[in-house]
Protein backbone atom coordinates (compact mmCIF):
# COMPACT_ATOMS: atom_id res chain seq x y z
CA UNK A 1 0.00 0.00 0.00
CA UNK A 2 1.46 3.32 -1.09
CA UNK A 3 1.21 6.44 1.04
CA UNK A 4 0.60 8.64 -1.99
CA UNK A 5 0.08 8.21 -5.73
CA UNK A 6 0.19 11.16 -8.12
CA UNK A 7 -1.39 10.33 -11.47
CA UNK A 8 -1.17 11.87 -14.93
CA UNK A 9 1.65 14.34 -14.31
CA UNK A 10 3.77 16.24 -16.78
CA UNK A 11 7.41 16.43 -15.68
CA UNK A 12 9.90 19.28 -16.31
CA UNK A 13 11.79 17.07 -18.81
CA UNK A 14 8.67 16.96 -21.00
CA UNK A 15 7.41 13.46 -20.17
CA UNK A 16 3.61 13.35 -19.93
CA UNK A 17 1.08 10.94 -18.42
CA UNK A 18 3.47 10.01 -15.60
CA UNK A 19 2.47 8.55 -12.21
CA UNK A 20 4.60 9.04 -9.09
CA UNK A 21 4.41 6.45 -6.30
CA UNK A 22 5.43 7.37 -2.75
CA UNK A 23 6.07 5.25 0.33
CA UNK A 24 7.80 6.12 3.62
CA UNK A 25 8.65 9.63 2.46
CA UNK A 26 10.50 8.47 -0.66
CA UNK A 27 9.60 8.17 -4.33
CA UNK A 28 9.45 4.45 -5.13
CA UNK A 29 8.36 4.53 -8.78
CA UNK A 30 7.97 7.04 -11.62
CA UNK A 31 6.21 5.53 -14.64
CA UNK A 32 3.03 5.65 -16.75
CA UNK A 33 -0.07 3.94 -15.33
CA UNK A 34 1.24 2.56 -12.02
CA UNK A 35 -1.20 -0.05 -10.70
CA UNK A 36 -1.14 0.15 -6.91
CA UNK A 37 -3.37 1.00 -3.97
CA UNK A 38 -2.57 4.27 -2.22
CA UNK A 39 -3.81 5.94 0.94
CA UNK A 40 -4.07 9.19 -0.99
CA UNK A 41 -4.29 9.95 -4.71
CA UNK A 42 -3.62 13.30 -6.37
CA UNK A 43 -4.83 13.56 -9.97
CA UNK A 44 -2.39 15.94 -11.66
CA UNK A 45 -4.67 16.03 -14.74
CA UNK A 46 -1.78 16.70 -17.12
CA UNK A 47 -0.32 19.56 -15.10
CA UNK A 48 3.33 20.03 -14.18
CA UNK A 49 4.86 18.27 -11.19
CA UNK A 50 8.32 19.61 -10.41
CA UNK A 51 10.92 19.01 -7.74
CA UNK A 52 10.70 21.85 -5.20
CA UNK A 53 12.05 25.31 -5.87
CA UNK A 54 15.47 26.02 -4.37
CA UNK A 55 16.86 29.46 -3.55
CA UNK A 56 20.67 29.49 -3.72
CA UNK A 57 21.06 33.02 -2.35
CA UNK A 58 19.06 34.74 0.36
CA UNK A 59 19.41 36.96 3.45
CA UNK A 60 17.01 35.58 6.04
CA UNK A 61 18.44 37.63 8.90
CA UNK A 62 17.27 40.83 7.20
CA UNK A 63 14.06 39.64 5.55
CA UNK A 64 10.73 41.35 6.33
CA UNK A 65 12.55 44.23 8.06
CA UNK A 66 11.58 46.77 5.39
CA UNK A 67 11.15 50.22 6.96
CA UNK A 68 13.24 49.39 10.06
CA UNK A 69 14.57 51.77 11.20
CA UNK A 70 13.82 53.71 8.01
CA UNK A 71 13.40 53.17 4.27
CA UNK A 72 16.41 53.11 1.90
CA UNK A 73 15.89 56.54 0.29
CA UNK A 74 18.48 56.25 -2.50
CA UNK A 75 17.72 52.58 -3.20
CA UNK A 76 21.42 51.82 -3.54
CA UNK A 77 23.45 48.84 -2.34
CA UNK A 78 25.67 51.07 -0.19
CA UNK A 79 22.78 52.83 1.58
CA UNK A 80 21.29 49.38 2.18
CA UNK A 81 24.51 48.21 3.86
CA UNK A 82 24.57 51.42 5.95
CA UNK A 83 20.90 50.96 6.90
CA UNK A 84 21.54 47.35 7.97
CA UNK A 85 24.39 48.73 10.13
CA UNK A 86 21.89 51.09 11.82
CA UNK A 87 19.45 48.25 12.45
CA UNK A 88 21.95 45.71 13.83
CA UNK A 89 22.46 47.26 17.30
CA UNK A 90 18.71 47.19 18.04
CA UNK A 91 18.01 43.68 16.73
CA UNK A 92 16.93 40.91 19.07
CA UNK A 93 17.29 37.17 18.54
CA UNK A 94 13.52 36.78 18.96
CA UNK A 95 12.69 39.42 16.36
CA UNK A 96 15.07 37.90 13.80
CA UNK A 97 13.62 34.42 14.39
CA UNK A 98 10.03 35.67 14.21
CA UNK A 99 10.61 37.36 10.84
CA UNK A 100 12.57 34.38 9.48
CA UNK A 101 9.82 31.94 10.50
CA UNK A 102 7.20 34.15 8.84
CA UNK A 103 9.27 34.07 5.64
CA UNK A 104 9.65 30.27 5.88
CA UNK A 105 5.83 30.01 5.93
CA UNK A 106 5.74 32.03 2.71
CA UNK A 107 8.47 29.87 1.18
CA UNK A 108 6.71 26.58 1.97
CA UNK A 109 3.45 27.91 0.51
CA UNK A 110 5.40 28.77 -2.68
CA UNK A 111 6.93 25.28 -2.90
CA UNK A 112 10.35 26.72 -2.02
CA UNK A 113 11.69 23.94 0.17
CA UNK A 114 15.45 24.64 0.29
CA UNK A 115 17.17 27.97 0.91
CA UNK A 116 20.84 28.92 1.23
CA UNK A 117 20.85 32.02 3.41
CA UNK A 118 23.78 34.24 4.20
CA UNK A 119 23.92 35.31 7.85
CA UNK A 120 25.89 38.33 8.98
CA UNK A 121 28.73 37.41 11.36
CA UNK A 122 30.05 40.97 11.84
CA UNK A 123 28.35 41.21 15.23
CA UNK A 124 30.11 40.40 18.50
CA UNK A 125 26.87 38.86 19.82
CA UNK A 126 26.35 36.69 16.72
CA UNK A 127 22.62 37.28 17.28
CA UNK A 128 21.55 36.48 13.74
CA UNK A 129 23.67 33.33 13.69
CA UNK A 130 22.07 32.04 16.88
CA UNK A 131 18.58 32.99 15.70
CA UNK A 132 18.92 31.33 12.29
CA UNK A 133 20.52 28.16 13.70
CA UNK A 134 17.42 27.87 15.89
CA UNK A 135 15.13 28.56 12.92
CA UNK A 136 16.99 25.97 10.85
CA UNK A 137 16.23 23.32 13.45
CA UNK A 138 12.59 24.36 13.82
CA UNK A 139 11.76 24.30 10.11
CA UNK A 140 13.83 21.20 9.24
CA UNK A 141 10.79 18.91 8.82
CA UNK A 142 9.53 21.12 6.00
CA UNK A 143 12.37 23.19 4.61
CA UNK A 144 16.16 22.73 4.27
CA UNK A 145 18.05 25.81 5.43
CA UNK A 146 21.75 26.08 4.66
CA UNK A 147 23.60 28.91 6.41
CA UNK A 148 26.56 30.88 5.05
CA UNK A 149 28.86 32.74 7.48
CA UNK A 150 28.80 36.14 5.79
CA UNK A 151 31.13 38.94 6.92
CA UNK A 152 28.90 41.78 5.66
CA UNK A 153 31.39 44.51 6.65
CA UNK A 154 34.36 42.72 5.05
CA UNK A 155 36.41 40.05 6.79
CA UNK A 156 39.43 42.39 6.77
CA UNK A 157 37.65 45.76 6.74
CA UNK A 158 35.40 45.15 9.77
CA UNK A 159 36.42 47.10 12.84
CA UNK A 160 35.25 45.48 16.09
CA UNK A 161 35.94 48.59 18.18
CA UNK A 162 33.37 50.56 16.18
CA UNK A 163 30.54 48.22 17.13
CA UNK A 164 31.54 47.26 20.64
CA UNK A 165 34.64 48.66 22.37
CA UNK A 166 34.48 45.74 24.83
CA UNK A 167 34.75 43.12 22.09
CA UNK A 168 38.04 42.74 20.30
CA UNK A 169 37.24 39.73 18.12
CA UNK A 170 38.09 40.16 14.45
CA UNK A 171 35.59 39.31 11.74
CA UNK A 172 37.60 36.19 10.95
CA UNK A 173 37.36 35.06 14.57
CA UNK A 174 33.61 35.76 14.59
CA UNK A 175 33.23 33.87 11.31
CA UNK A 176 35.10 30.88 12.78
CA UNK A 177 32.89 31.04 15.89
CA UNK A 178 29.83 30.91 13.63
CA UNK A 179 31.24 27.83 11.88
CA UNK A 180 31.94 26.24 15.28
CA UNK A 181 28.29 26.85 16.22
CA UNK A 182 27.14 24.93 13.12
CA UNK A 183 26.98 27.37 10.20
CA UNK A 184 27.51 25.33 7.03
CA UNK A 185 29.30 27.44 4.41
CA UNK A 186 32.13 30.04 4.33
CA UNK A 187 31.10 33.43 2.91
CA UNK A 188 32.93 36.59 1.92
CA UNK A 189 32.61 39.97 0.21
CA UNK A 190 35.95 40.77 -1.45
CA UNK A 191 34.72 43.80 -3.45
CA UNK A 192 33.77 45.54 -0.16
CA UNK A 193 37.26 45.27 1.34
CA UNK A 194 39.34 48.48 1.38
CA UNK A 195 41.59 47.64 -1.57
CA UNK A 196 41.72 45.20 -4.46
CA UNK A 197 44.70 43.59 -2.68
CA UNK A 198 42.69 43.13 0.52
CA UNK A 199 39.85 41.67 -1.55
CA UNK A 200 42.19 39.11 -3.11
CA UNK A 201 43.69 38.33 0.30
CA UNK A 202 40.21 37.77 1.77
CA UNK A 203 39.44 35.29 -1.01
CA UNK A 204 42.67 33.39 -0.29
CA UNK A 205 42.23 33.14 3.45
CA UNK A 206 38.52 32.26 3.30
CA UNK A 207 39.06 29.54 0.66
CA UNK A 208 41.91 28.10 2.76
CA UNK A 209 39.67 28.15 5.84
CA UNK A 210 36.94 26.27 3.93
CA UNK A 211 39.44 23.73 2.57
CA UNK A 212 40.84 23.11 6.07
CA UNK A 213 37.35 22.53 7.48
CA UNK A 214 35.99 20.58 4.48
CA UNK A 215 33.28 23.19 3.86
CA UNK A 216 31.71 24.82 0.82
CA UNK A 217 32.33 28.48 -0.10
CA UNK A 218 29.81 31.05 -1.32
CA UNK A 219 31.04 34.62 -1.68
CA UNK A 220 29.31 37.81 -2.61
CA UNK A 221 31.77 38.47 -5.41
CA UNK A 222 32.14 41.57 -7.56
CA UNK A 223 28.68 42.98 -6.80
CA UNK A 224 29.82 46.13 -8.54
CA UNK A 225 29.50 47.99 -11.82
CA UNK A 226 33.30 48.35 -11.89
CA UNK A 227 34.54 46.23 -14.80
CA UNK A 228 37.93 46.00 -13.09
CA UNK A 229 36.45 44.26 -10.05
CA UNK A 230 37.97 40.86 -10.88
CA UNK A 231 37.83 38.87 -7.63
CA UNK A 232 36.05 36.07 -9.48
CA UNK A 233 39.38 35.40 -11.21
CA UNK A 234 41.04 34.99 -7.79
CA UNK A 235 38.15 32.84 -6.55
CA UNK A 236 38.53 30.52 -9.55
CA UNK A 237 42.31 30.38 -9.00
CA UNK A 238 42.10 29.36 -5.33
CA UNK A 239 39.25 26.93 -6.05
CA UNK A 240 41.50 25.16 -8.50
CA UNK A 241 44.62 25.40 -6.30
CA UNK A 242 42.83 23.93 -3.27
CA UNK A 243 40.89 21.24 -5.18
CA UNK A 244 37.50 22.71 -4.24
CA UNK A 245 35.89 22.04 -7.65
CA UNK A 246 32.09 22.13 -7.52
CA UNK A 247 32.09 23.32 -3.88
CA UNK A 248 32.61 27.06 -4.49
CA UNK A 249 30.06 29.61 -5.65
CA UNK A 250 30.47 33.17 -6.85
CA UNK A 251 27.30 35.10 -6.04
CA UNK A 252 26.19 38.18 -7.99
CA UNK A 253 29.28 38.56 -10.27
CA UNK A 254 27.66 41.73 -11.61
CA UNK A 255 30.95 43.33 -12.66
CA UNK A 256 31.07 40.70 -15.43
CA UNK A 257 28.17 42.59 -17.04
CA UNK A 258 30.44 45.60 -17.56
CA UNK A 259 33.68 43.77 -18.39
CA UNK A 260 35.50 44.05 -21.66
CA UNK A 261 34.45 41.18 -23.95
CA UNK A 262 38.03 40.11 -24.56
CA UNK A 263 38.72 39.68 -20.85
CA UNK A 264 35.37 37.88 -20.39
CA UNK A 265 36.40 35.46 -23.15
CA UNK A 266 39.41 34.49 -21.02
CA UNK A 267 37.60 34.54 -17.68
CA UNK A 268 34.55 32.37 -18.43
CA UNK A 269 36.59 29.29 -19.46
CA UNK A 270 38.69 29.74 -16.29
CA UNK A 271 35.49 29.73 -14.19
CA UNK A 272 34.26 26.61 -16.00
CA UNK A 273 37.63 24.86 -15.61
CA UNK A 274 37.73 25.57 -11.87
CA UNK A 275 34.19 24.23 -11.33
CA UNK A 276 33.05 27.47 -9.62
CA UNK A 277 29.25 27.83 -9.64
CA UNK A 278 27.54 31.15 -10.36
CA UNK A 279 24.45 32.70 -8.79
CA UNK A 280 22.75 35.70 -10.36
CA UNK A 281 20.09 37.58 -8.41
CA UNK A 282 17.97 39.10 -11.19
CA UNK A 283 15.46 41.10 -9.11
CA UNK A 284 18.19 42.70 -7.04
CA UNK A 285 20.78 43.12 -9.80
CA UNK A 286 18.34 44.94 -12.09
CA UNK A 287 17.33 47.14 -9.15
CA UNK A 288 20.70 47.97 -7.58
CA UNK A 289 23.18 47.98 -10.47
CA UNK A 290 23.64 50.83 -12.91
CA UNK A 291 22.51 53.35 -10.28
CA UNK A 292 25.25 55.81 -11.20
CA UNK A 293 24.60 55.52 -14.93
CA UNK A 294 22.63 58.17 -16.78
CA UNK A 295 21.43 56.66 -20.08
CA UNK A 296 21.90 53.99 -21.26
CA UNK A 297 21.61 52.29 -17.85
CA UNK A 298 23.39 48.97 -17.49
CA UNK A 299 21.25 45.97 -16.51
CA UNK A 300 24.07 44.76 -14.29
CA UNK A 301 23.24 41.04 -14.24
CA UNK A 302 26.11 38.65 -14.86
CA UNK A 303 26.52 36.83 -18.20
CA UNK A 304 24.08 34.00 -17.54
CA UNK A 305 23.67 32.42 -21.01
CA UNK A 306 27.39 32.62 -21.70
CA UNK A 307 28.25 30.98 -18.37
CA UNK A 308 25.65 28.26 -18.97
CA UNK A 309 26.98 27.65 -22.48
CA UNK A 310 30.47 27.17 -21.01
CA UNK A 311 29.12 24.46 -18.70
CA UNK A 312 29.03 26.50 -15.47
CA UNK A 313 26.21 25.61 -13.06
CA UNK A 314 24.17 28.82 -12.83
CA UNK A 315 21.29 29.48 -10.43
CA UNK A 316 19.00 32.45 -9.88
CA UNK A 317 18.61 33.60 -6.28
CA UNK A 318 15.95 35.79 -4.65
CA UNK A 319 18.57 37.54 -2.45
CA UNK A 320 16.16 39.90 -0.66
CA UNK A 321 12.49 40.18 0.30
CA UNK A 322 11.25 43.35 2.04
CA UNK A 323 14.60 44.34 3.57
CA UNK A 324 17.04 47.31 3.46
CA UNK A 325 17.94 46.52 -0.16
CA UNK A 326 14.60 45.54 -1.72
CA UNK A 327 11.06 46.49 -0.80
CA UNK A 328 9.15 43.81 -2.70
CA UNK A 329 9.04 40.01 -3.13
CA UNK A 330 7.13 37.11 -1.60
CA UNK A 331 9.33 34.02 -1.88
CA UNK A 332 8.16 33.27 -5.43
CA UNK A 333 11.07 31.71 -7.34
CA UNK A 334 8.98 31.84 -10.53
CA UNK A 335 9.03 35.65 -10.22
CA UNK A 336 12.82 35.40 -9.91
CA UNK A 337 13.05 33.12 -12.98
CA UNK A 338 10.78 35.43 -14.95
CA UNK A 339 12.95 38.46 -14.20
CA UNK A 340 16.12 36.50 -15.02
CA UNK A 341 14.63 35.42 -18.33
CA UNK A 342 13.81 39.01 -19.27
CA UNK A 343 17.07 40.60 -18.13
CA UNK A 344 19.20 37.95 -19.88
CA UNK A 345 16.91 37.93 -22.95
CA UNK A 346 16.68 34.13 -22.62
CA UNK A 347 13.56 33.80 -24.76
CA UNK A 348 14.07 30.61 -26.81
CA UNK A 349 12.19 27.53 -25.59
CA UNK A 350 15.47 25.92 -24.43
CA UNK A 351 16.60 29.11 -22.71
CA UNK A 352 13.28 29.51 -20.89
CA UNK A 353 13.52 25.92 -19.66
CA UNK A 354 17.09 26.70 -18.54
CA UNK A 355 15.65 29.57 -16.45
CA UNK A 356 13.30 27.07 -14.78
CA UNK A 357 16.29 24.80 -14.06
CA UNK A 358 18.03 27.85 -12.54
CA UNK A 359 15.45 27.90 -9.72
CA UNK A 360 15.17 24.10 -9.29
CA UNK A 361 17.85 21.56 -10.22
CA UNK A 362 20.83 23.93 -10.60
CA UNK A 363 20.60 25.46 -7.11
CA UNK A 364 19.94 21.96 -5.71
CA UNK A 365 23.33 20.96 -7.17
CA UNK A 366 24.99 24.09 -5.76
CA UNK A 367 23.63 23.41 -2.26
CA UNK A 368 24.60 19.73 -2.59
CA UNK A 369 21.08 18.63 -1.65
CA UNK A 370 20.77 14.94 -0.96
CA UNK A 371 17.88 12.99 -2.54
CA UNK A 372 16.61 15.87 -4.71
CA UNK A 373 14.68 15.07 -7.89
CA UNK A 374 11.83 13.06 -9.36
CA UNK A 375 13.33 9.57 -9.52
CA UNK A 376 12.97 6.40 -7.48
CA UNK A 377 14.94 6.75 -4.24
CA UNK A 378 14.61 10.55 -4.05
CA UNK A 379 12.80 12.27 -1.22
CA UNK A 380 9.07 12.56 -1.95
CA UNK A 381 9.30 16.35 -2.23
CA UNK A 382 7.53 17.99 -5.18
CA UNK A 383 5.12 20.69 -6.26
CA UNK A 384 2.00 20.46 -8.44
CA UNK A 385 1.72 23.67 -10.45
CA UNK A 386 -1.26 25.10 -12.33
CA UNK A 387 0.67 25.02 -15.59
CA UNK A 388 1.24 22.48 -18.32
CA UNK A 389 5.01 22.87 -18.57
CA UNK A 390 8.00 24.78 -17.19
CA UNK A 391 7.64 27.69 -19.63
CA UNK A 392 3.97 28.14 -18.77
CA UNK A 393 4.86 27.98 -15.09
CA UNK A 394 7.17 30.98 -15.56
CA UNK A 395 4.70 32.83 -17.79
CA UNK A 396 1.88 32.55 -15.27
CA UNK A 397 3.98 32.47 -12.07
CA UNK A 398 1.76 29.49 -11.61
CA UNK A 399 -0.32 28.74 -8.54
CA UNK A 400 1.12 26.03 -6.30
CA UNK A 401 -1.86 23.66 -6.19
CA UNK A 402 -0.09 21.23 -3.85
CA UNK A 403 3.29 21.24 -2.12
CA UNK A 404 4.48 17.81 -0.95
CA UNK A 405 7.29 17.26 1.55
CA UNK A 406 8.40 13.71 2.46
CA UNK A 407 5.13 12.42 1.01
CA UNK A 408 2.85 14.75 2.99
CA UNK A 409 0.88 17.69 1.56
CA UNK A 410 2.22 20.69 3.48
CA UNK A 411 0.57 23.47 1.45
CA UNK A 412 -2.23 23.78 -1.07
CA UNK A 413 -4.06 26.50 -2.96
CA UNK A 414 -7.20 26.77 -5.05
CA UNK A 415 -6.63 27.10 -8.80
CA UNK A 416 -6.40 30.68 -10.08
CA UNK A 417 -9.56 31.11 -12.13
CA UNK A 418 -11.33 34.27 -13.20
CA UNK A 419 -15.05 34.37 -13.89
CA UNK A 420 -16.09 36.53 -16.81
CA UNK A 421 -19.59 37.92 -17.10
CA UNK A 422 -20.04 38.98 -20.71
CA UNK A 423 -23.34 39.44 -22.53
CA UNK A 424 -25.06 38.25 -19.38
CA UNK A 425 -23.31 34.85 -19.50
CA UNK A 426 -20.72 33.61 -17.04
CA UNK A 427 -17.69 31.52 -17.95
CA UNK A 428 -14.41 30.70 -16.23
CA UNK A 429 -10.91 31.16 -17.67
CA UNK A 430 -7.57 29.95 -16.26
CA UNK A 431 -5.00 31.45 -18.72
CA UNK A 432 -3.51 28.03 -19.64
CA UNK A 433 -2.57 27.93 -23.31
CA UNK A 434 0.36 26.03 -24.79
CA UNK A 435 1.63 27.63 -27.98
CA UNK A 436 1.22 25.45 -31.13
CA UNK A 437 4.28 23.41 -32.04
CA UNK A 438 5.91 23.51 -28.61
FE1 LIG B 1 23.26 38.85 -1.22
Tab-separated table of C-alpha atoms in Angstrom, residues 4 20-30 49-52 113-114 140-142 144 368-383 404-408:
chain	number	residue	atom	x	y	z
A	4	UNK	CA	0.601	8.639	-1.990
A	20	UNK	CA	4.602	9.039	-9.091
A	21	UNK	CA	4.408	6.446	-6.302
A	22	UNK	CA	5.425	7.372	-2.748
A	23	UNK	CA	6.069	5.247	0.335
A	24	UNK	CA	7.802	6.119	3.616
A	25	UNK	CA	8.647	9.632	2.462
A	26	UNK	CA	10.504	8.473	-0.662
A	27	UNK	CA	9.600	8.174	-4.328
A	28	UNK	CA	9.447	4.453	-5.126
A	29	UNK	CA	8.365	4.530	-8.776
A	30	UNK	CA	7.970	7.043	-11.623
A	49	UNK	CA	4.863	18.271	-11.193
A	50	UNK	CA	8.324	19.608	-10.407
A	51	UNK	CA	10.918	19.005	-7.735
A	52	UNK	CA	10.701	21.850	-5.200
A	113	UNK	CA	11.693	23.939	0.175
A	114	UNK	CA	15.455	24.637	0.293
A	140	UNK	CA	13.830	21.198	9.244
A	141	UNK	CA	10.792	18.906	8.821
A	142	UNK	CA	9.527	21.122	5.998
A	144	UNK	CA	16.157	22.727	4.269
A	368	UNK	CA	24.602	19.729	-2.585
A	369	UNK	CA	21.079	18.626	-1.653
A	370	UNK	CA	20.769	14.936	-0.963
A	371	UNK	CA	17.880	12.994	-2.544
A	372	UNK	CA	16.607	15.874	-4.714
A	373	UNK	CA	14.675	15.072	-7.894
A	374	UNK	CA	11.831	13.056	-9.360
A	375	UNK	CA	13.333	9.574	-9.524
A	376	UNK	CA	12.970	6.399	-7.475
A	377	UNK	CA	14.942	6.752	-4.242
A	378	UNK	CA	14.612	10.551	-4.053
A	379	UNK	CA	12.799	12.271	-1.216
A	380	UNK	CA	9.072	12.563	-1.952
A	381	UNK	CA	9.297	16.348	-2.233
A	382	UNK	CA	7.530	17.993	-5.177
A	383	UNK	CA	5.120	20.687	-6.261
A	404	UNK	CA	4.478	17.812	-0.949
A	405	UNK	CA	7.291	17.256	1.551
A	406	UNK	CA	8.396	13.714	2.465
A	407	UNK	CA	5.128	12.417	1.007
A	408	UNK	CA	2.846	14.748	2.991
